[in-house]
């Protein structure tokens, strides 16, 4: 392909992370987005109303042809993809497994925008797992798509530091923009023939499993640094939660926003015990020191300050009020 010829692209993606890449493609004069694939509209929220994906909304704003197959088992759907005549497929958080027939639908194959420095964190939740594991650095990988999950040869990578108080939601937004920029750079170099794929070392691969609500259950038996990493990693979803057991009173399920690492425990305390109020923050005992929570939300209530929660929920407790983390529904 001549370097001056725009790449004809079919884009495949669904959430906000993918929409950032599509925005960068639409702003680049080196390509022509001829079609967009995204997951079908699904019910969401308390009202369970069907809502279009972020990618669909952006695509429709730009008058693009949007397709939403449930899967690609029907040969007619695969043929419809071929009929776009794309040079290359661009995939970003699409959410569907792509069969070989789809990967072969464009002469230049398919490239994927992945939110980690592969081969670390292959899988569905690379951003959240990096934060939960306390990593200091993550990044974006643009890779060729193969049948094996996130195992294709790498085209470009770019690292990004993780702030010590950064949540997965904040990191997600940074990586989404970085991914869009790196995608355009990758495609420009592919178009010019100046990029060489690098195979992944499978021996170094790790897997980032999809998050569930259970991942939000705070484990106070960890160190305060580890608790802080967990809370940041599950913010905004599924959110960090636990059940506070108050002696002689009704248990209360709460969620918390990321707090700060407090001082060492002055004396041994059962992990999860509330050991005091420090500068308006509730101090929870961890394995080594305290974790200070300034924003807490009781079930079916609005978020409140730690001091307000202390006055409203703990002032009637005699002595120290233990807060034990228990599984949801226990």
PDB file of C-alpha atoms in Angstrom:
ATOM      1  CA  UNK A   1       0.000   0.000   0.000  1.00  0.00           C
ATOM      2  CA  UNK A   2       1.279   3.472  -0.850  1.00  0.00           C
ATOM      3  CA  UNK A   3       2.130   5.523   2.212  1.00  0.00           C
ATOM      4  CA  UNK A   4      -0.151   8.331   1.051  1.00  0.00           C
ATOM      5  CA  UNK A   5      -3.247   6.137   0.755  1.00  0.00           C
ATOM      6  CA  UNK A   6      -5.563   6.341   3.797  1.00  0.00           C
ATOM      7  CA  UNK A   7      -6.117   3.075   5.616  1.00  0.00           C
ATOM      8  CA  UNK A   8      -9.650   1.750   5.359  1.00  0.00           C
ATOM      9  CA  UNK A   9     -10.522   0.661   8.881  1.00  0.00           C
ATOM     10  CA  UNK A  10     -13.319  -1.285  10.509  1.00  0.00           C
ATOM     11  CA  UNK A  11     -13.345  -0.432  14.211  1.00  0.00           C
ATOM     12  CA  UNK A  12     -14.541  -2.931  16.833  1.00  0.00           C
ATOM     13  CA  UNK A  13     -15.090  -1.754  20.396  1.00  0.00           C
ATOM     14  CA  UNK A  14     -17.711  -1.126  23.054  1.00  0.00           C
ATOM     15  CA  UNK A  15     -16.998   0.911  26.253  1.00  0.00           C
ATOM     16  CA  UNK A  16     -15.473   4.321  26.972  1.00  0.00           C
ATOM     17  CA  UNK A  17     -11.954   2.892  26.746  1.00  0.00           C
ATOM     18  CA  UNK A  18     -12.621   1.945  23.122  1.00  0.00           C
ATOM     19  CA  UNK A  19     -14.402   5.203  22.304  1.00  0.00           C
ATOM     20  CA  UNK A  20     -11.194   7.103  23.070  1.00  0.00           C
ATOM     21  CA  UNK A  21      -9.379   5.129  20.362  1.00  0.00           C
ATOM     22  CA  UNK A  22     -12.191   5.731  17.887  1.00  0.00           C
ATOM     23  CA  UNK A  23     -12.030   9.476  18.583  1.00  0.00           C
ATOM     24  CA  UNK A  24      -8.324   9.511  17.771  1.00  0.00           C
ATOM     25  CA  UNK A  25      -8.924   7.611  14.537  1.00  0.00           C
ATOM     26  CA  UNK A  26     -11.644  10.034  13.482  1.00  0.00           C
ATOM     27  CA  UNK A  27      -9.269  12.946  14.073  1.00  0.00           C
ATOM     28  CA  UNK A  28      -6.473  11.363  11.990  1.00  0.00           C
ATOM     29  CA  UNK A  29      -6.359  12.049   8.277  1.00  0.00           C
ATOM     30  CA  UNK A  30      -4.418   8.863   7.601  1.00  0.00           C
ATOM     31  CA  UNK A  31      -7.455   6.606   7.792  1.00  0.00           C
ATOM     32  CA  UNK A  32     -11.052   6.221   6.753  1.00  0.00           C
ATOM     33  CA  UNK A  33     -13.306   4.456   9.265  1.00  0.00           C
ATOM     34  CA  UNK A  34     -15.651   2.585   6.932  1.00  0.00           C
ATOM     35  CA  UNK A  35     -17.587   0.667   9.590  1.00  0.00           C
ATOM     36  CA  UNK A  36     -17.990   0.209  13.333  1.00  0.00           C
ATOM     37  CA  UNK A  37     -18.846  -2.949  15.269  1.00  0.00           C
ATOM     38  CA  UNK A  38     -19.998  -2.821  18.874  1.00  0.00           C
ATOM     39  CA  UNK A  39     -21.928  -5.053  21.249  1.00  0.00           C
ATOM     40  CA  UNK A  40     -25.738  -5.000  21.167  1.00  0.00           C
ATOM     41  CA  UNK A  41     -27.544  -2.457  23.349  1.00  0.00           C
ATOM     42  CA  UNK A  42     -28.009  -3.938  26.809  1.00  0.00           C
ATOM     43  CA  UNK A  43     -30.140  -3.110  29.863  1.00  0.00           C
ATOM     44  CA  UNK A  44     -28.229  -1.250  32.531  1.00  0.00           C
ATOM     45  CA  UNK A  45     -28.829   0.791  35.661  1.00  0.00           C
ATOM     46  CA  UNK A  46     -31.631   0.428  38.170  1.00  0.00           C
ATOM     47  CA  UNK A  47     -34.272   0.960  35.504  1.00  0.00           C
ATOM     48  CA  UNK A  48     -32.708  -1.709  33.293  1.00  0.00           C
ATOM     49  CA  UNK A  49     -33.247   0.438  30.230  1.00  0.00           C
ATOM     50  CA  UNK A  50     -31.392  -0.535  27.063  1.00  0.00           C
ATOM     51  CA  UNK A  51     -28.598   1.886  26.337  1.00  0.00           C
ATOM     52  CA  UNK A  52     -26.185   2.057  23.422  1.00  0.00           C
ATOM     53  CA  UNK A  53     -22.482   1.617  24.049  1.00  0.00           C
ATOM     54  CA  UNK A  54     -20.116   4.574  24.186  1.00  0.00           C
ATOM     55  CA  UNK A  55     -18.680   3.496  20.837  1.00  0.00           C
ATOM     56  CA  UNK A  56     -22.104   3.322  19.206  1.00  0.00           C
ATOM     57  CA  UNK A  57     -23.052   6.794  20.405  1.00  0.00           C
ATOM     58  CA  UNK A  58     -19.807   8.267  19.093  1.00  0.00           C
ATOM     59  CA  UNK A  59     -20.110   6.427  15.783  1.00  0.00           C
ATOM     60  CA  UNK A  60     -23.671   7.624  15.218  1.00  0.00           C
ATOM     61  CA  UNK A  61     -22.640  11.203  15.997  1.00  0.00           C
ATOM     62  CA  UNK A  62     -20.235  10.929  13.063  1.00  0.00           C
ATOM     63  CA  UNK A  63     -22.689   9.196  10.756  1.00  0.00           C
ATOM     64  CA  UNK A  64     -20.783   5.915  10.666  1.00  0.00           C
ATOM     65  CA  UNK A  65     -22.234   2.548   9.683  1.00  0.00           C
ATOM     66  CA  UNK A  66     -22.770   0.631  12.951  1.00  0.00           C
ATOM     67  CA  UNK A  67     -23.234  -3.140  13.191  1.00  0.00           C
ATOM     68  CA  UNK A  68     -24.116  -5.049  16.378  1.00  0.00           C
ATOM     69  CA  UNK A  69     -24.017  -8.821  15.853  1.00  0.00           C
ATOM     70  CA  UNK A  70     -24.406 -11.005  18.929  1.00  0.00           C
ATOM     71  CA  UNK A  71     -21.539 -13.131  17.607  1.00  0.00           C
ATOM     72  CA  UNK A  72     -19.984 -14.164  14.311  1.00  0.00           C
ATOM     73  CA  UNK A  73     -21.311 -17.699  14.054  1.00  0.00           C
ATOM     74  CA  UNK A  74     -23.491 -16.736  11.100  1.00  0.00           C
ATOM     75  CA  UNK A  75     -21.473 -16.677   7.880  1.00  0.00           C
ATOM     76  CA  UNK A  76     -23.659 -13.804   6.691  1.00  0.00           C
ATOM     77  CA  UNK A  77     -22.237 -11.598   9.463  1.00  0.00           C
ATOM     78  CA  UNK A  78     -18.686 -12.506   8.488  1.00  0.00           C
ATOM     79  CA  UNK A  79     -19.422 -11.781   4.841  1.00  0.00           C
ATOM     80  CA  UNK A  80     -20.950  -8.429   5.770  1.00  0.00           C
ATOM     81  CA  UNK A  81     -17.668  -7.591   7.482  1.00  0.00           C
ATOM     82  CA  UNK A  82     -15.687  -8.576   4.393  1.00  0.00           C
ATOM     83  CA  UNK A  83     -17.949  -6.412   2.257  1.00  0.00           C
ATOM     84  CA  UNK A  84     -16.635  -3.274   3.960  1.00  0.00           C
ATOM     85  CA  UNK A  85     -13.378  -3.864   2.099  1.00  0.00           C
ATOM     86  CA  UNK A  86     -11.270  -2.748   5.055  1.00  0.00           C
ATOM     87  CA  UNK A  87      -7.487  -2.867   4.934  1.00  0.00           C
ATOM     88  CA  UNK A  88      -7.284  -3.603   8.650  1.00  0.00           C
ATOM     89  CA  UNK A  89      -9.491  -4.230  11.689  1.00  0.00           C
ATOM     90  CA  UNK A  90      -8.900  -2.238  14.867  1.00  0.00           C
ATOM     91  CA  UNK A  91     -10.117  -3.841  18.101  1.00  0.00           C
ATOM     92  CA  UNK A  92     -10.381  -2.179  21.516  1.00  0.00           C
ATOM     93  CA  UNK A  93     -12.341  -3.739  24.394  1.00  0.00           C
ATOM     94  CA  UNK A  94     -14.882  -5.186  21.975  1.00  0.00           C
ATOM     95  CA  UNK A  95     -15.992  -7.939  24.338  1.00  0.00           C
ATOM     96  CA  UNK A  96     -16.554 -10.647  21.721  1.00  0.00           C
ATOM     97  CA  UNK A  97     -14.296 -13.553  20.826  1.00  0.00           C
ATOM     98  CA  UNK A  98     -13.276 -13.168  17.196  1.00  0.00           C
ATOM     99  CA  UNK A  99     -13.039 -16.356  15.121  1.00  0.00           C
ATOM    100  CA  UNK A 100     -10.296 -16.815  12.554  1.00  0.00           C
ATOM    101  CA  UNK A 101     -12.742 -16.008   9.768  1.00  0.00           C
ATOM    102  CA  UNK A 102     -13.099 -12.496  11.208  1.00  0.00           C
ATOM    103  CA  UNK A 103      -9.359 -12.038  11.701  1.00  0.00           C
ATOM    104  CA  UNK A 104      -8.885 -12.984   8.039  1.00  0.00           C
ATOM    105  CA  UNK A 105     -11.531 -10.528   6.811  1.00  0.00           C
ATOM    106  CA  UNK A 106      -8.975  -7.761   6.171  1.00  0.00           C
ATOM    107  CA  UNK A 107      -5.669  -8.209   4.313  1.00  0.00           C
ATOM    108  CA  UNK A 108      -3.629  -6.553   7.092  1.00  0.00           C
ATOM    109  CA  UNK A 109      -5.399  -8.575   9.792  1.00  0.00           C
ATOM    110  CA  UNK A 110      -6.421  -7.030  13.103  1.00  0.00           C
ATOM    111  CA  UNK A 111      -4.670  -4.980  15.766  1.00  0.00           C
ATOM    112  CA  UNK A 112      -5.773  -4.563  19.365  1.00  0.00           C
ATOM    113  CA  UNK A 113      -5.397  -1.795  21.951  1.00  0.00           C
ATOM    114  CA  UNK A 114      -4.626  -3.466  25.299  1.00  0.00           C
ATOM    115  CA  UNK A 115      -4.366  -1.733  28.676  1.00  0.00           C
ATOM    116  CA  UNK A 116      -1.151  -3.276  29.983  1.00  0.00           C
ATOM    117  CA  UNK A 117       2.468  -3.911  29.116  1.00  0.00           C
ATOM    118  CA  UNK A 118       2.058  -7.357  27.633  1.00  0.00           C
ATOM    119  CA  UNK A 119       2.699 -10.172  28.267  1.00  0.00           C
ATOM    120  CA  UNK A 120       1.785  -9.030  31.795  1.00  0.00           C
ATOM    121  CA  UNK A 121      -1.952  -8.895  32.475  1.00  0.00           C
ATOM    122  CA  UNK A 122      -3.511 -10.608  29.521  1.00  0.00           C
ATOM    123  CA  UNK A 123      -7.271 -10.752  29.977  1.00  0.00           C
ATOM    124  CA  UNK A 124     -10.302  -8.663  30.822  1.00  0.00           C
ATOM    125  CA  UNK A 125      -9.175  -6.437  33.722  1.00  0.00           C
ATOM    126  CA  UNK A 126      -5.540  -5.396  33.218  1.00  0.00           C
ATOM    127  CA  UNK A 127      -6.017  -1.862  34.545  1.00  0.00           C
ATOM    128  CA  UNK A 128      -7.766  -2.855  37.764  1.00  0.00           C
ATOM    129  CA  UNK A 129      -5.420  -5.753  38.496  1.00  0.00           C
ATOM    130  CA  UNK A 130      -2.346  -3.570  38.075  1.00  0.00           C
ATOM    131  CA  UNK A 131      -3.680  -1.141  40.684  1.00  0.00           C
ATOM    132  CA  UNK A 132      -4.867  -3.898  43.025  1.00  0.00           C
ATOM    133  CA  UNK A 133      -1.437  -5.530  42.909  1.00  0.00           C
ATOM    134  CA  UNK A 134       0.280  -2.287  43.830  1.00  0.00           C
ATOM    135  CA  UNK A 135       2.197  -1.940  40.564  1.00  0.00           C
ATOM    136  CA  UNK A 136       4.076   1.323  40.018  1.00  0.00           C
ATOM    137  CA  UNK A 137       4.026   1.149  36.212  1.00  0.00           C
ATOM    138  CA  UNK A 138       1.653  -0.123  33.555  1.00  0.00           C
ATOM    139  CA  UNK A 139       0.987   0.993  29.998  1.00  0.00           C
ATOM    140  CA  UNK A 140      -0.515   0.300  26.604  1.00  0.00           C
ATOM    141  CA  UNK A 141       0.343  -2.393  24.086  1.00  0.00           C
ATOM    142  CA  UNK A 142      -0.765  -2.338  20.460  1.00  0.00           C
ATOM    143  CA  UNK A 143      -0.578  -5.895  19.191  1.00  0.00           C
ATOM    144  CA  UNK A 144      -1.658  -8.105  16.355  1.00  0.00           C
ATOM    145  CA  UNK A 145      -4.734 -10.190  17.159  1.00  0.00           C
ATOM    146  CA  UNK A 146      -4.451 -13.977  17.115  1.00  0.00           C
ATOM    147  CA  UNK A 147      -6.867 -16.666  18.290  1.00  0.00           C
ATOM    148  CA  UNK A 148      -5.096 -17.042  21.644  1.00  0.00           C
ATOM    149  CA  UNK A 149      -6.193 -14.438  24.198  1.00  0.00           C
ATOM    150  CA  UNK A 150      -3.996 -11.316  24.050  1.00  0.00           C
ATOM    151  CA  UNK A 151      -1.056 -13.413  22.847  1.00  0.00           C
ATOM    152  CA  UNK A 152      -0.320 -11.801  19.485  1.00  0.00           C
ATOM    153  CA  UNK A 153       2.967 -10.177  18.428  1.00  0.00           C
ATOM    154  CA  UNK A 154       3.473  -6.687  19.856  1.00  0.00           C
ATOM    155  CA  UNK A 155       3.757  -3.671  17.582  1.00  0.00           C
ATOM    156  CA  UNK A 156       4.276  -0.767  19.995  1.00  0.00           C
ATOM    157  CA  UNK A 157       4.270  -0.272  23.763  1.00  0.00           C
ATOM    158  CA  UNK A 158       4.213   2.823  25.954  1.00  0.00           C
ATOM    159  CA  UNK A 159       4.645   2.809  29.724  1.00  0.00           C
ATOM    160  CA  UNK A 160       2.682   4.952  32.185  1.00  0.00           C
ATOM    161  CA  UNK A 161       3.322   5.407  35.882  1.00  0.00           C
ATOM    162  CA  UNK A 162       0.615   4.624  38.438  1.00  0.00           C
ATOM    163  CA  UNK A 163       0.201   7.226  41.167  1.00  0.00           C
ATOM    164  CA  UNK A 164       0.294   5.943  44.735  1.00  0.00           C
ATOM    165  CA  UNK A 165      -3.245   7.262  45.320  1.00  0.00           C
ATOM    166  CA  UNK A 166      -4.591   6.732  41.794  1.00  0.00           C
ATOM    167  CA  UNK A 167      -7.769   4.712  41.329  1.00  0.00           C
ATOM    168  CA  UNK A 168      -8.389   2.296  38.493  1.00  0.00           C
ATOM    169  CA  UNK A 169     -11.011   4.710  37.175  1.00  0.00           C
ATOM    170  CA  UNK A 170      -8.496   7.536  36.953  1.00  0.00           C
ATOM    171  CA  UNK A 171      -5.867   5.266  35.423  1.00  0.00           C
ATOM    172  CA  UNK A 172      -8.424   3.954  32.934  1.00  0.00           C
ATOM    173  CA  UNK A 173      -9.008   7.448  31.550  1.00  0.00           C
ATOM    174  CA  UNK A 174      -5.288   8.125  31.161  1.00  0.00           C
ATOM    175  CA  UNK A 175      -4.653   4.792  29.470  1.00  0.00           C
ATOM    176  CA  UNK A 176      -7.621   5.234  27.150  1.00  0.00           C
ATOM    177  CA  UNK A 177      -6.139   8.463  25.796  1.00  0.00           C
ATOM    178  CA  UNK A 178      -2.643   7.000  25.643  1.00  0.00           C
ATOM    179  CA  UNK A 179      -4.058   4.018  23.764  1.00  0.00           C
ATOM    180  CA  UNK A 180      -5.676   6.246  21.174  1.00  0.00           C
ATOM    181  CA  UNK A 181      -2.465   8.167  20.549  1.00  0.00           C
ATOM    182  CA  UNK A 182      -0.343   5.025  20.363  1.00  0.00           C
ATOM    183  CA  UNK A 183      -2.868   3.401  18.027  1.00  0.00           C
ATOM    184  CA  UNK A 184      -2.555   6.223  15.506  1.00  0.00           C
ATOM    185  CA  UNK A 185       1.248   6.068  15.712  1.00  0.00           C
ATOM    186  CA  UNK A 186       1.154   2.306  15.167  1.00  0.00           C
ATOM    187  CA  UNK A 187      -1.143   2.520  12.159  1.00  0.00           C
ATOM    188  CA  UNK A 188       0.941   5.296  10.628  1.00  0.00           C
ATOM    189  CA  UNK A 189       4.049   3.144  10.901  1.00  0.00           C
ATOM    190  CA  UNK A 190       2.237   0.090   9.558  1.00  0.00           C
ATOM    191  CA  UNK A 191       1.090   2.186   6.633  1.00  0.00           C
ATOM    192  CA  UNK A 192       4.683   3.291   6.026  1.00  0.00           C
ATOM    193  CA  UNK A 193       6.103  -0.211   6.543  1.00  0.00           C
ATOM    194  CA  UNK A 194       8.435   0.910   9.346  1.00  0.00           C
ATOM    195  CA  UNK A 195       7.326  -1.346  12.185  1.00  0.00           C
ATOM    196  CA  UNK A 196       8.407  -4.855  13.125  1.00  0.00           C
ATOM    197  CA  UNK A 197       6.187  -7.160  15.251  1.00  0.00           C
ATOM    198  CA  UNK A 198       7.842  -8.594  18.362  1.00  0.00           C
ATOM    199  CA  UNK A 199       6.640 -11.994  19.661  1.00  0.00           C
ATOM    200  CA  UNK A 200       5.514 -12.149  23.279  1.00  0.00           C
ATOM    201  CA  UNK A 201       7.396 -14.292  25.771  1.00  0.00           C
ATOM    202  CA  UNK A 202       4.651 -16.642  26.931  1.00  0.00           C
ATOM    203  CA  UNK A 203       6.749 -17.657  29.945  1.00  0.00           C
ATOM    204  CA  UNK A 204       6.279 -14.134  31.342  1.00  0.00           C
ATOM    205  CA  UNK A 205       2.527 -13.994  30.751  1.00  0.00           C
ATOM    206  CA  UNK A 206       0.127 -13.308  33.618  1.00  0.00           C
ATOM    207  CA  UNK A 207      -3.665 -13.217  33.507  1.00  0.00           C
ATOM    208  CA  UNK A 208      -5.968 -10.408  34.669  1.00  0.00           C
ATOM    209  CA  UNK A 209      -9.286 -12.045  35.483  1.00  0.00           C
ATOM    210  CA  UNK A 210     -12.497 -10.073  35.095  1.00  0.00           C
ATOM    211  CA  UNK A 211     -13.576  -8.349  38.296  1.00  0.00           C
ATOM    212  CA  UNK A 212     -16.609  -9.510  40.247  1.00  0.00           C
ATOM    213  CA  UNK A 213     -18.394  -7.898  43.181  1.00  0.00           C
ATOM    214  CA  UNK A 214     -16.478 -10.232  45.484  1.00  0.00           C
ATOM    215  CA  UNK A 215     -13.240  -8.448  44.573  1.00  0.00           C
ATOM    216  CA  UNK A 216     -14.524  -5.407  46.447  1.00  0.00           C
ATOM    217  CA  UNK A 217     -14.703  -7.169  49.817  1.00  0.00           C
ATOM    218  CA  UNK A 218     -11.985  -5.502  51.881  1.00  0.00           C
ATOM    219  CA  UNK A 219      -9.435  -7.880  53.375  1.00  0.00           C
ATOM    220  CA  UNK A 220      -8.298  -6.162  56.551  1.00  0.00           C
ATOM    221  CA  UNK A 221      -5.792  -8.953  57.221  1.00  0.00           C
ATOM    222  CA  UNK A 222      -3.521  -7.371  54.621  1.00  0.00           C
ATOM    223  CA  UNK A 223      -1.086  -4.552  55.266  1.00  0.00           C
ATOM    224  CA  UNK A 224      -2.410  -1.009  54.987  1.00  0.00           C
ATOM    225  CA  UNK A 225      -0.506  -0.541  51.722  1.00  0.00           C
ATOM    226  CA  UNK A 226      -2.182  -3.644  50.297  1.00  0.00           C
ATOM    227  CA  UNK A 227      -5.619  -2.544  51.520  1.00  0.00           C
ATOM    228  CA  UNK A 228      -5.072   0.857  49.907  1.00  0.00           C
ATOM    229  CA  UNK A 229      -4.153  -0.852  46.628  1.00  0.00           C
ATOM    230  CA  UNK A 230      -7.262  -3.038  46.773  1.00  0.00           C
ATOM    231  CA  UNK A 231      -9.592  -0.123  47.504  1.00  0.00           C
ATOM    232  CA  UNK A 232      -8.084   1.978  44.711  1.00  0.00           C
ATOM    233  CA  UNK A 233      -8.250  -0.944  42.301  1.00  0.00           C
ATOM    234  CA  UNK A 234     -11.971  -1.561  42.793  1.00  0.00           C
ATOM    235  CA  UNK A 235     -12.885   2.129  42.532  1.00  0.00           C
ATOM    236  CA  UNK A 236     -15.256   2.970  40.907  1.00  0.00           C
ATOM    237  CA  UNK A 237     -16.459  -0.631  40.394  1.00  0.00           C
ATOM    238  CA  UNK A 238     -17.323  -2.835  42.173  1.00  0.00           C
ATOM    239  CA  UNK A 239     -16.335  -0.482  45.026  1.00  0.00           C
ATOM    240  CA  UNK A 240     -14.729  -1.476  48.309  1.00  0.00           C
ATOM    241  CA  UNK A 241     -17.190  -2.780  50.876  1.00  0.00           C
ATOM    242  CA  UNK A 242     -17.527  -4.687  54.130  1.00  0.00           C
ATOM    243  CA  UNK A 243     -20.055  -5.261  56.897  1.00  0.00           C
ATOM    244  CA  UNK A 244     -19.617  -3.407  60.155  1.00  0.00           C
ATOM    245  CA  UNK A 245     -20.703  -5.451  63.158  1.00  0.00           C
ATOM    246  CA  UNK A 246     -21.650  -3.271  66.109  1.00  0.00           C
ATOM    247  CA  UNK A 247     -22.081  -4.848  69.505  1.00  0.00           C
ATOM    248  CA  UNK A 248     -25.743  -4.877  70.475  1.00  0.00           C
ATOM    249  CA  UNK A 249     -26.802  -3.140  67.273  1.00  0.00           C
ATOM    250  CA  UNK A 250     -27.771  -4.008  63.731  1.00  0.00           C
ATOM    251  CA  UNK A 251     -24.981  -4.828  61.293  1.00  0.00           C
ATOM    252  CA  UNK A 252     -24.451  -2.224  58.585  1.00  0.00           C
ATOM    253  CA  UNK A 253     -23.068  -2.840  55.113  1.00  0.00           C
ATOM    254  CA  UNK A 254     -20.849   0.023  53.927  1.00  0.00           C
ATOM    255  CA  UNK A 255     -18.767   1.003  50.940  1.00  0.00           C
ATOM    256  CA  UNK A 256     -15.733   3.246  51.193  1.00  0.00           C
ATOM    257  CA  UNK A 257     -13.762   5.513  48.931  1.00  0.00           C
ATOM    258  CA  UNK A 258      -9.954   5.359  48.914  1.00  0.00           C
ATOM    259  CA  UNK A 259      -8.456   6.680  52.114  1.00  0.00           C
ATOM    260  CA  UNK A 260      -4.895   7.121  53.316  1.00  0.00           C
ATOM    261  CA  UNK A 261      -2.343   4.977  55.078  1.00  0.00           C
ATOM    262  CA  UNK A 262      -2.263   5.843  58.754  1.00  0.00           C
ATOM    263  CA  UNK A 263       0.246   5.411  61.572  1.00  0.00           C
ATOM    264  CA  UNK A 264       1.458   2.134  62.983  1.00  0.00           C
ATOM    265  CA  UNK A 265      -0.824   0.493  65.511  1.00  0.00           C
ATOM    266  CA  UNK A 266       0.059   1.578  69.027  1.00  0.00           C
ATOM    267  CA  UNK A 267      -1.075  -1.785  70.349  1.00  0.00           C
ATOM    268  CA  UNK A 268      -2.204  -5.046  68.707  1.00  0.00           C
ATOM    269  CA  UNK A 269      -5.742  -4.980  67.303  1.00  0.00           C
ATOM    270  CA  UNK A 270      -7.863  -7.457  65.421  1.00  0.00           C
ATOM    271  CA  UNK A 271      -7.713  -6.551  61.704  1.00  0.00           C
ATOM    272  CA  UNK A 272     -10.893  -4.700  60.785  1.00  0.00           C
ATOM    273  CA  UNK A 273     -11.354  -3.166  64.222  1.00  0.00           C
ATOM    274  CA  UNK A 274     -12.122   0.543  64.366  1.00  0.00           C
ATOM    275  CA  UNK A 275      -9.433   1.952  66.637  1.00  0.00           C
ATOM    276  CA  UNK A 276     -10.366   5.614  66.634  1.00  0.00           C
ATOM    277  CA  UNK A 277     -11.141   8.829  64.797  1.00  0.00           C
ATOM    278  CA  UNK A 278      -8.054  10.576  63.399  1.00  0.00           C
ATOM    279  CA  UNK A 279      -8.470  14.096  62.001  1.00  0.00           C
ATOM    280  CA  UNK A 280     -12.026  13.313  60.932  1.00  0.00           C
ATOM    281  CA  UNK A 281     -11.142   9.920  59.439  1.00  0.00           C
ATOM    282  CA  UNK A 282     -12.154   6.526  60.800  1.00  0.00           C
ATOM    283  CA  UNK A 283      -9.045   4.478  61.588  1.00  0.00           C
ATOM    284  CA  UNK A 284      -9.319   0.781  60.752  1.00  0.00           C
ATOM    285  CA  UNK A 285      -6.739  -1.705  61.971  1.00  0.00           C
ATOM    286  CA  UNK A 286      -4.873  -3.587  59.249  1.00  0.00           C
ATOM    287  CA  UNK A 287      -2.147  -6.197  59.623  1.00  0.00           C
ATOM    288  CA  UNK A 288       0.520  -3.611  60.399  1.00  0.00           C
ATOM    289  CA  UNK A 289      -0.933  -0.136  60.770  1.00  0.00           C
ATOM    290  CA  UNK A 290      -4.149   1.809  60.334  1.00  0.00           C
ATOM    291  CA  UNK A 291      -6.099   2.749  57.235  1.00  0.00           C
ATOM    292  CA  UNK A 292      -7.857   6.101  57.442  1.00  0.00           C
ATOM    293  CA  UNK A 293     -11.249   6.353  55.741  1.00  0.00           C
ATOM    294  CA  UNK A 294     -12.694   9.825  55.207  1.00  0.00           C
ATOM    295  CA  UNK A 295     -15.684   8.981  52.999  1.00  0.00           C
ATOM    296  CA  UNK A 296     -18.024   6.120  53.818  1.00  0.00           C
ATOM    297  CA  UNK A 297     -21.448   5.190  52.491  1.00  0.00           C
ATOM    298  CA  UNK A 298     -23.883   3.018  54.448  1.00  0.00           C
ATOM    299  CA  UNK A 299     -26.172   0.829  52.351  1.00  0.00           C
ATOM    300  CA  UNK A 300     -29.057   2.808  50.816  1.00  0.00           C
ATOM    301  CA  UNK A 301     -27.654   6.072  52.182  1.00  0.00           C
ATOM    302  CA  UNK A 302     -25.705   8.955  50.751  1.00  0.00           C
ATOM    303  CA  UNK A 303     -21.921   9.136  51.252  1.00  0.00           C
ATOM    304  CA  UNK A 304     -20.876  10.852  54.464  1.00  0.00           C
ATOM    305  CA  UNK A 305     -17.683  11.944  56.124  1.00  0.00           C
ATOM    306  CA  UNK A 306     -15.915   9.648  58.517  1.00  0.00           C
ATOM    307  CA  UNK A 307     -16.719  11.987  61.377  1.00  0.00           C
ATOM    308  CA  UNK A 308     -20.430  12.061  60.474  1.00  0.00           C
ATOM    309  CA  UNK A 309     -20.486   8.270  60.279  1.00  0.00           C
ATOM    310  CA  UNK A 310     -18.756   8.039  63.645  1.00  0.00           C
ATOM    311  CA  UNK A 311     -21.339  10.287  65.270  1.00  0.00           C
ATOM    312  CA  UNK A 312     -24.327   8.648  63.601  1.00  0.00           C
ATOM    313  CA  UNK A 313     -23.380   4.977  63.694  1.00  0.00           C
ATOM    314  CA  UNK A 314     -20.678   4.461  66.293  1.00  0.00           C
ATOM    315  CA  UNK A 315     -21.314   6.915  69.117  1.00  0.00           C
ATOM    316  CA  UNK A 316     -23.698   4.489  70.845  1.00  0.00           C
ATOM    317  CA  UNK A 317     -21.155   1.656  70.836  1.00  0.00           C
ATOM    318  CA  UNK A 318     -19.490   0.918  74.128  1.00  0.00           C
ATOM    319  CA  UNK A 319     -15.732   1.077  73.774  1.00  0.00           C
ATOM    320  CA  UNK A 320     -14.158   0.199  70.458  1.00  0.00           C
ATOM    321  CA  UNK A 321     -16.582  -0.812  67.769  1.00  0.00           C
ATOM    322  CA  UNK A 322     -15.325  -3.806  65.753  1.00  0.00           C
ATOM    323  CA  UNK A 323     -15.744  -3.786  61.978  1.00  0.00           C
ATOM    324  CA  UNK A 324     -15.262  -7.198  60.418  1.00  0.00           C
ATOM    325  CA  UNK A 325     -15.208  -7.815  56.667  1.00  0.00           C
ATOM    326  CA  UNK A 326     -17.631 -10.573  55.730  1.00  0.00           C
ATOM    327  CA  UNK A 327     -18.761 -11.979  52.403  1.00  0.00           C
ATOM    328  CA  UNK A 328     -21.731 -10.338  50.717  1.00  0.00           C
ATOM    329  CA  UNK A 329     -24.975 -11.818  51.928  1.00  0.00           C
ATOM    330  CA  UNK A 330     -23.440 -13.449  55.002  1.00  0.00           C
TER     331      UNK A 330
END
